Short mmCIF file of C-alpha atoms and ligand atoms in Angstrom, two decimals:
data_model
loop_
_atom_site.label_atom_id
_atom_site.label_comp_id
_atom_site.label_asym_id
_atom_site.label_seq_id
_atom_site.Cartn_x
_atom_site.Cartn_y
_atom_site.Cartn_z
CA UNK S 1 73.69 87.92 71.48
CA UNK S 2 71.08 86.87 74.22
CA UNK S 3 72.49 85.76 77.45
CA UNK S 4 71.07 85.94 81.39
CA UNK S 5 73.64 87.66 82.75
CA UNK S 6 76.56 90.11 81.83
CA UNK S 7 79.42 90.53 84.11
CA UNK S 8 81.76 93.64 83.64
CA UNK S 9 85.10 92.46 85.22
CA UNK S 10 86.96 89.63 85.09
CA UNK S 11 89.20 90.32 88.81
CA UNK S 12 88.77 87.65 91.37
CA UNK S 13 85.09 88.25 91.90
CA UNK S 14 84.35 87.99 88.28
CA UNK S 15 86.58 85.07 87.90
CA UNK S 16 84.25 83.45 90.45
CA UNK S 17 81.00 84.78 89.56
CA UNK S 18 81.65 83.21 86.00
CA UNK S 19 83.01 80.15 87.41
CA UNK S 20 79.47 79.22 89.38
CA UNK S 21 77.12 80.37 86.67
CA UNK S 22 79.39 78.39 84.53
CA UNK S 23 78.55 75.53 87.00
CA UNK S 24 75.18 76.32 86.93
CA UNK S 25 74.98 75.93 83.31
CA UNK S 26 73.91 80.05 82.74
CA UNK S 27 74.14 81.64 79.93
CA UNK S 28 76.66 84.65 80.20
CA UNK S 29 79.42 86.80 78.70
CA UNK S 30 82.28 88.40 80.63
CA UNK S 31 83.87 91.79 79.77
CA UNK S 32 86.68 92.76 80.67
CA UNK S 33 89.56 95.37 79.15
CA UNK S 34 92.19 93.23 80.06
CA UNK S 35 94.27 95.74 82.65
CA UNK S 36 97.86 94.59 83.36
CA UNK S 37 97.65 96.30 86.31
CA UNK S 38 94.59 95.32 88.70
CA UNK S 39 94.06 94.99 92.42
CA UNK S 40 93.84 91.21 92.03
CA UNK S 41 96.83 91.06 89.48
CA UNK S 42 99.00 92.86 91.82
CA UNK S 43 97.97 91.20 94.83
CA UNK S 44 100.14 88.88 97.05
CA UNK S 45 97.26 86.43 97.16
CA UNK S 46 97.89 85.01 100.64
CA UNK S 47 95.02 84.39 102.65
CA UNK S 48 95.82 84.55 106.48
CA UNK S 49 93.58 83.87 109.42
CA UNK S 50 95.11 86.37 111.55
CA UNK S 51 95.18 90.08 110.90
CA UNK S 52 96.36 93.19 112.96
CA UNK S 53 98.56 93.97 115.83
CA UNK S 54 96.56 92.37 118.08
CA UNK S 55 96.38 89.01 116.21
CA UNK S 56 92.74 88.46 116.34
CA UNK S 57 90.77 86.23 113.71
CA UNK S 58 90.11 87.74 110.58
CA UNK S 59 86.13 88.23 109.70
CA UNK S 60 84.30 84.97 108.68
CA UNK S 61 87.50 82.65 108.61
CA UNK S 62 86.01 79.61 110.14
CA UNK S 63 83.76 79.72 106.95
CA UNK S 64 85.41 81.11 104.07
CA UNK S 65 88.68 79.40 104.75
CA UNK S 66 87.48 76.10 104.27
CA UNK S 67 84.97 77.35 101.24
CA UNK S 68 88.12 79.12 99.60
CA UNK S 69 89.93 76.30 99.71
CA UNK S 70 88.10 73.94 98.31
CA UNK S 71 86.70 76.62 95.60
CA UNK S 72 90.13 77.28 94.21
CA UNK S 73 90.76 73.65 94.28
CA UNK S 74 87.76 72.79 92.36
CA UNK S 75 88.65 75.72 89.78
CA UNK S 76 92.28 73.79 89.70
CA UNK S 77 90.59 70.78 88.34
CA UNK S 78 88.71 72.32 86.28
CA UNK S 79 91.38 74.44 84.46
CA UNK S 80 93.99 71.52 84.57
CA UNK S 81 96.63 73.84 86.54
CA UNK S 82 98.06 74.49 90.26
CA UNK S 83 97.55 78.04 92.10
CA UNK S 84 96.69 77.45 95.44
CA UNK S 85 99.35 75.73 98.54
CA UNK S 86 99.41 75.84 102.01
CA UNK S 87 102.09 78.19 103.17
CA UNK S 88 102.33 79.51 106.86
CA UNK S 89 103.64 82.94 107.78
CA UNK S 90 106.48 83.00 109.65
CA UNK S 91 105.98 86.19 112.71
CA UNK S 92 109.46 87.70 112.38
CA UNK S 93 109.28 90.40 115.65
CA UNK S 94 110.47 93.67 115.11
CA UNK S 95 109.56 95.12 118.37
CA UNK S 96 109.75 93.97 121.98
CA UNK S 97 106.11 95.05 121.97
CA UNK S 98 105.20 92.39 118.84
CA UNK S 99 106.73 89.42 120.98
CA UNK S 100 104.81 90.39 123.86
CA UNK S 101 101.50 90.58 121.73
CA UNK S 102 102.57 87.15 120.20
CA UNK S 103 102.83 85.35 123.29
CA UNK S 104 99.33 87.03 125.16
CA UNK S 105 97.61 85.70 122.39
CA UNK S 106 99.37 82.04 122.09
CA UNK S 107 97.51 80.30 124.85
CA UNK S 108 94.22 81.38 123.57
CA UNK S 109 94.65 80.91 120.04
CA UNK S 110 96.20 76.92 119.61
CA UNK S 111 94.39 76.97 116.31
CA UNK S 112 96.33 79.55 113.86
CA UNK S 113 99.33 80.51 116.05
CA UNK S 114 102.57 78.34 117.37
CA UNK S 115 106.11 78.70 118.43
CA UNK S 116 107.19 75.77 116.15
CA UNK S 117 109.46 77.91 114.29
CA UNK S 118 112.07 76.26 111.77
CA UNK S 119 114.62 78.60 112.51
CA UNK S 120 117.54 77.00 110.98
CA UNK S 121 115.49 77.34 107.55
CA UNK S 122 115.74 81.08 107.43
CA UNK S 123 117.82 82.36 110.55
CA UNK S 124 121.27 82.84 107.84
CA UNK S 125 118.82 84.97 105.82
CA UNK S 126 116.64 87.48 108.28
CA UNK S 127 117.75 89.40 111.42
CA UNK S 128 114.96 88.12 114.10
CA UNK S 129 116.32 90.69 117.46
CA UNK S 130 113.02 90.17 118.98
CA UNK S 131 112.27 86.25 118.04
CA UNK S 132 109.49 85.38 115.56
CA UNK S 133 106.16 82.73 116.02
CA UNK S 134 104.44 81.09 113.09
CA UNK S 135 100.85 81.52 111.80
CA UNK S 136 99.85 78.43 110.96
CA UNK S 137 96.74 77.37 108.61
CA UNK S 138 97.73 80.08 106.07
CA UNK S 139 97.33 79.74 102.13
CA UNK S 140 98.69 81.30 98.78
CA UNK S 141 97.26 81.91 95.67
CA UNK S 142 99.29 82.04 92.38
CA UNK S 143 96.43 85.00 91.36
CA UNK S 144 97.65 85.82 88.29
CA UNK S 145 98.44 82.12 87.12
CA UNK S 146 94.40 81.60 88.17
CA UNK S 147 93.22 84.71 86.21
CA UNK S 148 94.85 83.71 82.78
CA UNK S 149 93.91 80.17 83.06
CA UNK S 150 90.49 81.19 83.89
CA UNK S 151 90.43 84.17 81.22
CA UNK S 152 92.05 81.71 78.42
CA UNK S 153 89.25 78.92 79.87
CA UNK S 154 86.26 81.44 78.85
CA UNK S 155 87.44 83.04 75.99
CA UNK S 156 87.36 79.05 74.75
CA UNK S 157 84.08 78.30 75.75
CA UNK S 158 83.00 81.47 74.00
CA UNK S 159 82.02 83.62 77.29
CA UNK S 160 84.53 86.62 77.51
CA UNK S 161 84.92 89.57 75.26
CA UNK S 162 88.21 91.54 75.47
CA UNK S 163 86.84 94.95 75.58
CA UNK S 164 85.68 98.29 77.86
CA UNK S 165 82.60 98.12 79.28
CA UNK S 166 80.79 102.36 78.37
CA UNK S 167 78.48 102.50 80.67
CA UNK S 168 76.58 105.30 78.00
CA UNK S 169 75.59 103.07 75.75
CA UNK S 170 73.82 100.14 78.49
CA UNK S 171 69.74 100.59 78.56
CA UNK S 172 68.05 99.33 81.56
CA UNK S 173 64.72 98.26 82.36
CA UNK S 174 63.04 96.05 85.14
CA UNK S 175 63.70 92.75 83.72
CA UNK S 176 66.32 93.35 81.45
CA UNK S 177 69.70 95.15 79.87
CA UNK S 178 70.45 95.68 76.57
CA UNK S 179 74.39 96.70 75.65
CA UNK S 180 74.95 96.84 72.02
CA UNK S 181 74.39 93.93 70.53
CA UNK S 182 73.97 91.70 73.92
CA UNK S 183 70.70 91.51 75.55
CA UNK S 184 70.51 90.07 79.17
CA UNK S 185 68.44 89.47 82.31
CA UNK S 186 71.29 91.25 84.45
CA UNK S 187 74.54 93.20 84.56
CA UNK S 188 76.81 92.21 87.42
CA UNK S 189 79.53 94.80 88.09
CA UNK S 190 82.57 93.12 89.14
CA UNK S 191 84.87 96.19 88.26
CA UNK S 192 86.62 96.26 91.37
CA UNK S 193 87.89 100.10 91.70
CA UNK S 194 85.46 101.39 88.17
CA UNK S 195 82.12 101.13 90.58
CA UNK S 196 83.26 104.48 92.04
CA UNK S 197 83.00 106.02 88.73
CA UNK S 198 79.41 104.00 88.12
CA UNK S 199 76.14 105.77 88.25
CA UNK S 200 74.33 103.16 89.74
CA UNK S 201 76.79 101.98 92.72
CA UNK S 202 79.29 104.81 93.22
CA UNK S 203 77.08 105.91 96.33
CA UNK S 204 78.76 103.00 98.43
CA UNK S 205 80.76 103.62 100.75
CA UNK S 206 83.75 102.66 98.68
CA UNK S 207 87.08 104.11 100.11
CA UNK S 208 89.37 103.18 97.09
CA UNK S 209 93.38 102.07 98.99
CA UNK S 210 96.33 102.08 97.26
CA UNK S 211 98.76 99.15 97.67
CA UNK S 212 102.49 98.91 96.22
CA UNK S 213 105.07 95.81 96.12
CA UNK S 214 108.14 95.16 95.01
CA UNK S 215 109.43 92.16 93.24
CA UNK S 216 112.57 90.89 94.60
CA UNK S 217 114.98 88.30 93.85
CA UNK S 218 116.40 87.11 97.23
CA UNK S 219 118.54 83.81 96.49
CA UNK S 220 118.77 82.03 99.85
CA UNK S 221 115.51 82.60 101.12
CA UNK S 222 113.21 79.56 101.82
CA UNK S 223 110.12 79.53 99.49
CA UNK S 224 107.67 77.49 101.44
CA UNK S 225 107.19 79.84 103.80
CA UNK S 226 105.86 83.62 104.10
CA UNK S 227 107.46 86.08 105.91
CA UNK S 228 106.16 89.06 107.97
CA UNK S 229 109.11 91.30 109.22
CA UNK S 230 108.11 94.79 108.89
CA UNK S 231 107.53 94.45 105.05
CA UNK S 232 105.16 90.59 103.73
CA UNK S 233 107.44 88.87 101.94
CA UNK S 234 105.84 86.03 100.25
CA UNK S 235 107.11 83.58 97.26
CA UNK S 236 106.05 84.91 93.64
CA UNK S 237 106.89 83.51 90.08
CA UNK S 238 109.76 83.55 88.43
CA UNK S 239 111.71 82.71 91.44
CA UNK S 240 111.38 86.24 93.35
CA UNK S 241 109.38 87.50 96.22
CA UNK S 242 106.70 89.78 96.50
CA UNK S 243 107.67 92.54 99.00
CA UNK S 244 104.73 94.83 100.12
CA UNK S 245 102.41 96.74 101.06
CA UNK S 246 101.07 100.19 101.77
CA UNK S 247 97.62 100.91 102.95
CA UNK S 248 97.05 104.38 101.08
CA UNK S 249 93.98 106.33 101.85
CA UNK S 250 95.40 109.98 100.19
CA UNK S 251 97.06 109.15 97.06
CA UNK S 252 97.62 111.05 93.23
CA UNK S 253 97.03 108.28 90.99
CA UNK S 254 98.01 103.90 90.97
CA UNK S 255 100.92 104.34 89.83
CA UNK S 256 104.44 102.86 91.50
CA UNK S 257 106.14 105.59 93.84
CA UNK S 258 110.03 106.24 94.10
CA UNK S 259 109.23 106.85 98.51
CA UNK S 260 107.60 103.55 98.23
CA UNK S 261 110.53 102.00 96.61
CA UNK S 262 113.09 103.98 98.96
CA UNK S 263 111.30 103.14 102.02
CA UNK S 264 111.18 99.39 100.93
CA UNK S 265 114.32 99.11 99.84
CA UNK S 266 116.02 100.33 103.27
CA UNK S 267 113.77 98.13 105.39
CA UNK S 268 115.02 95.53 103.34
CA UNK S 269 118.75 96.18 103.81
CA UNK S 270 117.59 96.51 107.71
CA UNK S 271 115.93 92.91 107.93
CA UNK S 272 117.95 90.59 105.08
CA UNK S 273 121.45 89.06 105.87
CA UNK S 274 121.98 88.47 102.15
CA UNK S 275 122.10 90.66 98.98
CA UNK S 276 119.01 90.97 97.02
CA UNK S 277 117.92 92.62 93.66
CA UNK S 278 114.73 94.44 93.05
CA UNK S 279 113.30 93.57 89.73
CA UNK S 280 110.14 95.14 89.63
CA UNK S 281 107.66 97.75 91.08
CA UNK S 282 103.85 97.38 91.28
CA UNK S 283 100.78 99.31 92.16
CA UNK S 284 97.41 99.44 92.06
CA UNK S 285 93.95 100.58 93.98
CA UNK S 286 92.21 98.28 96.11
CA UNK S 287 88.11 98.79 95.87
CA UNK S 288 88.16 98.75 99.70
CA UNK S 289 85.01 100.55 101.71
CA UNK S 290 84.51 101.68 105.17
CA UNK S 291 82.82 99.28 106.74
CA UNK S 292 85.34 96.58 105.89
CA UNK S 293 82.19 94.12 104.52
CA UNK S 294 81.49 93.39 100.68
CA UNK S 295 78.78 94.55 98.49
CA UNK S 296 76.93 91.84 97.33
CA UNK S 297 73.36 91.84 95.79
CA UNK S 298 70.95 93.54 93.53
CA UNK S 299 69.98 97.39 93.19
CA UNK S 300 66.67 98.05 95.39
CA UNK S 301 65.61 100.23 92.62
CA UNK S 302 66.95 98.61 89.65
CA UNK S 303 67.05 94.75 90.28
CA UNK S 304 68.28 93.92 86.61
CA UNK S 305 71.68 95.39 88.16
CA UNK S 306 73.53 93.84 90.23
CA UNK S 307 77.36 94.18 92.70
CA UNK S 308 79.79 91.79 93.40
CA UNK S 309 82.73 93.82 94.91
CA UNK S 310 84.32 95.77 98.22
CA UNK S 311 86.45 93.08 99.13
CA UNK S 312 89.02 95.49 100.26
CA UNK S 313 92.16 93.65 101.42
CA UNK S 314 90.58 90.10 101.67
CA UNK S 315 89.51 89.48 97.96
CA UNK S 316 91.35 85.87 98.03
CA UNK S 317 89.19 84.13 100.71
CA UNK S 318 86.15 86.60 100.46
CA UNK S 319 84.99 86.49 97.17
CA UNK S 320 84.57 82.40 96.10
CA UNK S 321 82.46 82.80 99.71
CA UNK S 322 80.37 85.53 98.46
CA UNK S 323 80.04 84.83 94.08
CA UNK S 324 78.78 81.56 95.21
CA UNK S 325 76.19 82.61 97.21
CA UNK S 326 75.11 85.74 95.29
CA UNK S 327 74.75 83.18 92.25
CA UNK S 328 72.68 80.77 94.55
CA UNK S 329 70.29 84.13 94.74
CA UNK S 330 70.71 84.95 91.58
CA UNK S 331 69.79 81.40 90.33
CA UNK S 332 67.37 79.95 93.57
CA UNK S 333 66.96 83.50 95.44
CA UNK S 334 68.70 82.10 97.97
CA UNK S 335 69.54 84.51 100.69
CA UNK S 336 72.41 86.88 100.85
CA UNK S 337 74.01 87.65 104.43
CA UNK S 338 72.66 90.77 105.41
CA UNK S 339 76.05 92.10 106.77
CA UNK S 340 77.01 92.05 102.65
CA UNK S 341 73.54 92.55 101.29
CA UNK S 342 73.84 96.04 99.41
CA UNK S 343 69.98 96.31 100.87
CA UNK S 344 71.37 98.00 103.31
CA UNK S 345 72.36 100.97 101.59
CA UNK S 346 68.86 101.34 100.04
CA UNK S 347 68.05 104.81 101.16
CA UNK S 348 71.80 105.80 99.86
CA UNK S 349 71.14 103.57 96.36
CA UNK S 350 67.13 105.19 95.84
CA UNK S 351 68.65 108.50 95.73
C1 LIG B 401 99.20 95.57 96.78
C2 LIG B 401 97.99 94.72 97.05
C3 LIG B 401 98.12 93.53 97.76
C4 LIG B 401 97.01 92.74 98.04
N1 LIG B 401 97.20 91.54 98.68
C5 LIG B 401 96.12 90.76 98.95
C6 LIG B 401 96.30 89.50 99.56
O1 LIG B 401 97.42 89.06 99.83
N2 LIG B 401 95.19 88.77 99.86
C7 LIG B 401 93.92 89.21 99.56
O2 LIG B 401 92.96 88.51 99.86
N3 LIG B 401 93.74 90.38 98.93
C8 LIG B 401 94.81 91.17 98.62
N4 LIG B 401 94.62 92.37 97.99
C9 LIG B 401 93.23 92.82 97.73
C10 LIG B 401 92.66 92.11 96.54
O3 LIG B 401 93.55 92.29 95.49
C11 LIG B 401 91.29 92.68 96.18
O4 LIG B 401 90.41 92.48 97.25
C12 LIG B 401 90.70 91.94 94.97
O5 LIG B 401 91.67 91.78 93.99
C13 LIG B 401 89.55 92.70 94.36
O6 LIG B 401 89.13 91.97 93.23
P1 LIG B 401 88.00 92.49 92.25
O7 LIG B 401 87.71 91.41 91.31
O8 LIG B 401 86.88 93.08 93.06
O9 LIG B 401 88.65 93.77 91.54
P2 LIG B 401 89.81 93.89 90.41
O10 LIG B 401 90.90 92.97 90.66
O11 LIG B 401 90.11 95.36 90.31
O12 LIG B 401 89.08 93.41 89.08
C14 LIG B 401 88.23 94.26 88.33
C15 LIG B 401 88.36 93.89 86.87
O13 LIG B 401 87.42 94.65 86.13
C16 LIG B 401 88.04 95.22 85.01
N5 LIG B 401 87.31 96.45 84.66
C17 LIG B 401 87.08 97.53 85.44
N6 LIG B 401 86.34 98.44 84.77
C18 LIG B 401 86.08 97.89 83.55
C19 LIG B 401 85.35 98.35 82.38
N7 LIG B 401 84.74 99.53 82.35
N8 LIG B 401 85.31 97.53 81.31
C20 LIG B 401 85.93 96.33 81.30
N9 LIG B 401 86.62 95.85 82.37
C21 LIG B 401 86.69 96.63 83.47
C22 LIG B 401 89.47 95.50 85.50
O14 LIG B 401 90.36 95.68 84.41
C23 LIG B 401 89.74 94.23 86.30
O15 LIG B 401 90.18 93.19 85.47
C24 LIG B 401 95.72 93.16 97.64
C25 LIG B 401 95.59 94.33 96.88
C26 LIG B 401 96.71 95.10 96.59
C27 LIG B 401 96.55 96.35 95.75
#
């Protein structure tokens, strides 16, 4: 088989890589194992515009928001199915401390945060001591309805192989890769957490993060919003909610814990006014790194190899952003944003 690119991973950055070469009318083939369990499959797939305690903008927003949008729109189209709504998080204060941060940061911030809070939608449901705001502008992702539409979408047109990618038996030269039986201009690792383990990449920075959720039928609560109250609780298929997450640095393995499901579990009998039923338990490792940016770009001492990956906890809105315009390079050598450009590991990467 002779293609111009191979692409090991089919997460949200492969999903997106393949969708704009796929655009672009490229020739390629996708690999990927097919994982149940992946940082995009267990992900709550919100993008929000705010992030931390002190409520500031998340990196980028004013561009990839828009881009993200529209990119999984377009990809709805395409695939003839829904996965992406606008859904605002409703602040539910669990401190004194979080109301006061909420209401500093109101007057400056008119754009993604308001005090137009429904609370007769959700106030029989969730203890709110301390009050609650809303974050407004907010979006969620049906991830895993988007992955198996997009995986059932190329395994149609003939462009992904169900299988592992052993890295042993890939031969690379200057201006080409040969794996088995495919020959190609370029391999683009979109592997998520399995660049760690990769000869050519797992020098970055990566600091892999473990996340866990529950999956939790709660009958009375609204489902067009989100909720933050000490847990994210966000709507999910199947009727439940998505109740997560931890932000694991030191951790055994991905899979679920019974403290994660303890500790989750009694915040939840702290915050609900209603019964609820836990139905499932999910893990997984996020390819997160420590300087918070992606890696995006070609190897400065192999450029038939290429990254697309480090998205950390902001996969959703960063990666359509950042497969678009590493296939614009890939395709026009467009430029890549230095602040995501792997160049800038290339002492690190020539070692
Ligand atoms: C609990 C949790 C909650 C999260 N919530 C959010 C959220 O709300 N919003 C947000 O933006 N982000 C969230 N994230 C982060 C987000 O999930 C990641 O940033 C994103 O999924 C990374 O996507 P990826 O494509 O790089 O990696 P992955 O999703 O890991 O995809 C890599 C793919 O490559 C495949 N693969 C790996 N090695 C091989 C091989 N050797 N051969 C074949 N296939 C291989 C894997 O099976 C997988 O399918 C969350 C993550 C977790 C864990």
């Amino acid at each position: 088989m002779q293609v111009d690119y191979i692409i090991v991973g089919q997460g949200i950055c492969g999903s997106f890589m393949s969708h704009y070469l796929q655009q672009h009318n490229s020739k390629f083939v996708v690999l990927d194992e097919g994982k149940t369990t992946t940082s995009s499959k267990v992900a709550s797939g919100v993008i929000n515009p705010i992030t931390g305690r002190r409520l500031v903008r998340t990196w980028m927003i004013e561009e990839v928001l828009p881009f993200a949008v529209n990119a999984y729109q377009q990809l709805e189209q395409q695939l003839h199915c829904s996965f992406i709504s606008p859904k605002n998080i409703i602040d539910v204060f669990t401190t004194p401390q979080m109301k006061l941060a909420f209401d500093e940061r109101l007057p400056q911030e008119t754009d993604y945060l308001s005090n137009a809070i429904p609370s007769q939608k959700f106030e029989n449901v969730l203890h709110d001591f301390f009050g609650s705001g809303m974050i407004n502008n907010c979006w969620l992702i049906d991830i895993n309805l988007m992955l198996a539409q997009q995986r059932q979408h190329l395994i149609q047109s003939n462009n992904l192989l169900t299988e592992l990618f052993d890295a042993t038996q890939l031969q690379v030269s200057s201006n080409a890769v040969q794996y088995k039986h495919i020959t190609a201009k370029k391999i683009i690792f979109c592997d998520g957490i399995g660049s760690t383990q990769n000869q050519w990449f797992n020098m970055l920075p990566f600091v892999p993060n473990k996340g866990e959720a529950l999956l939790v039928q709660i009958d009375q609560l609204p489902r067009d919003y989100m909720y933050k109250c000490g847990v994210t609780i966000v709507p999910w298929q199947n009727n439940l909610f998505w109740v997560g997450s931890t932000y694991e640095w030191k951790f055994e393995d991905d899979k679920p814990t019974a403290q994660f499901k303890e500790k989750t579990i009694h915040t939840l009998q702290q915050i609900l006014k209603t019964p609820f039923k836990v139905v499932d338990h999910l893990s997984a490792v996020r390819p997160a790194n420590i300087e918070r940016r992606p890696f995006v770009g070609l190897h400065p001492i192999h450029p038939s190899i290429g990254i697309l990956n480090g998205m950390g906890t902001k996969g959703c809105s960063l990666a359509p952003y950042f497969a678009s315009q590493f296939v614009e390079h890939l395709l026009y050598n467009a430029p890549i944003n230095p602040l995501v450009d792997i160049k800038r590991f290339e002492k690190i990467l020539s070692r």
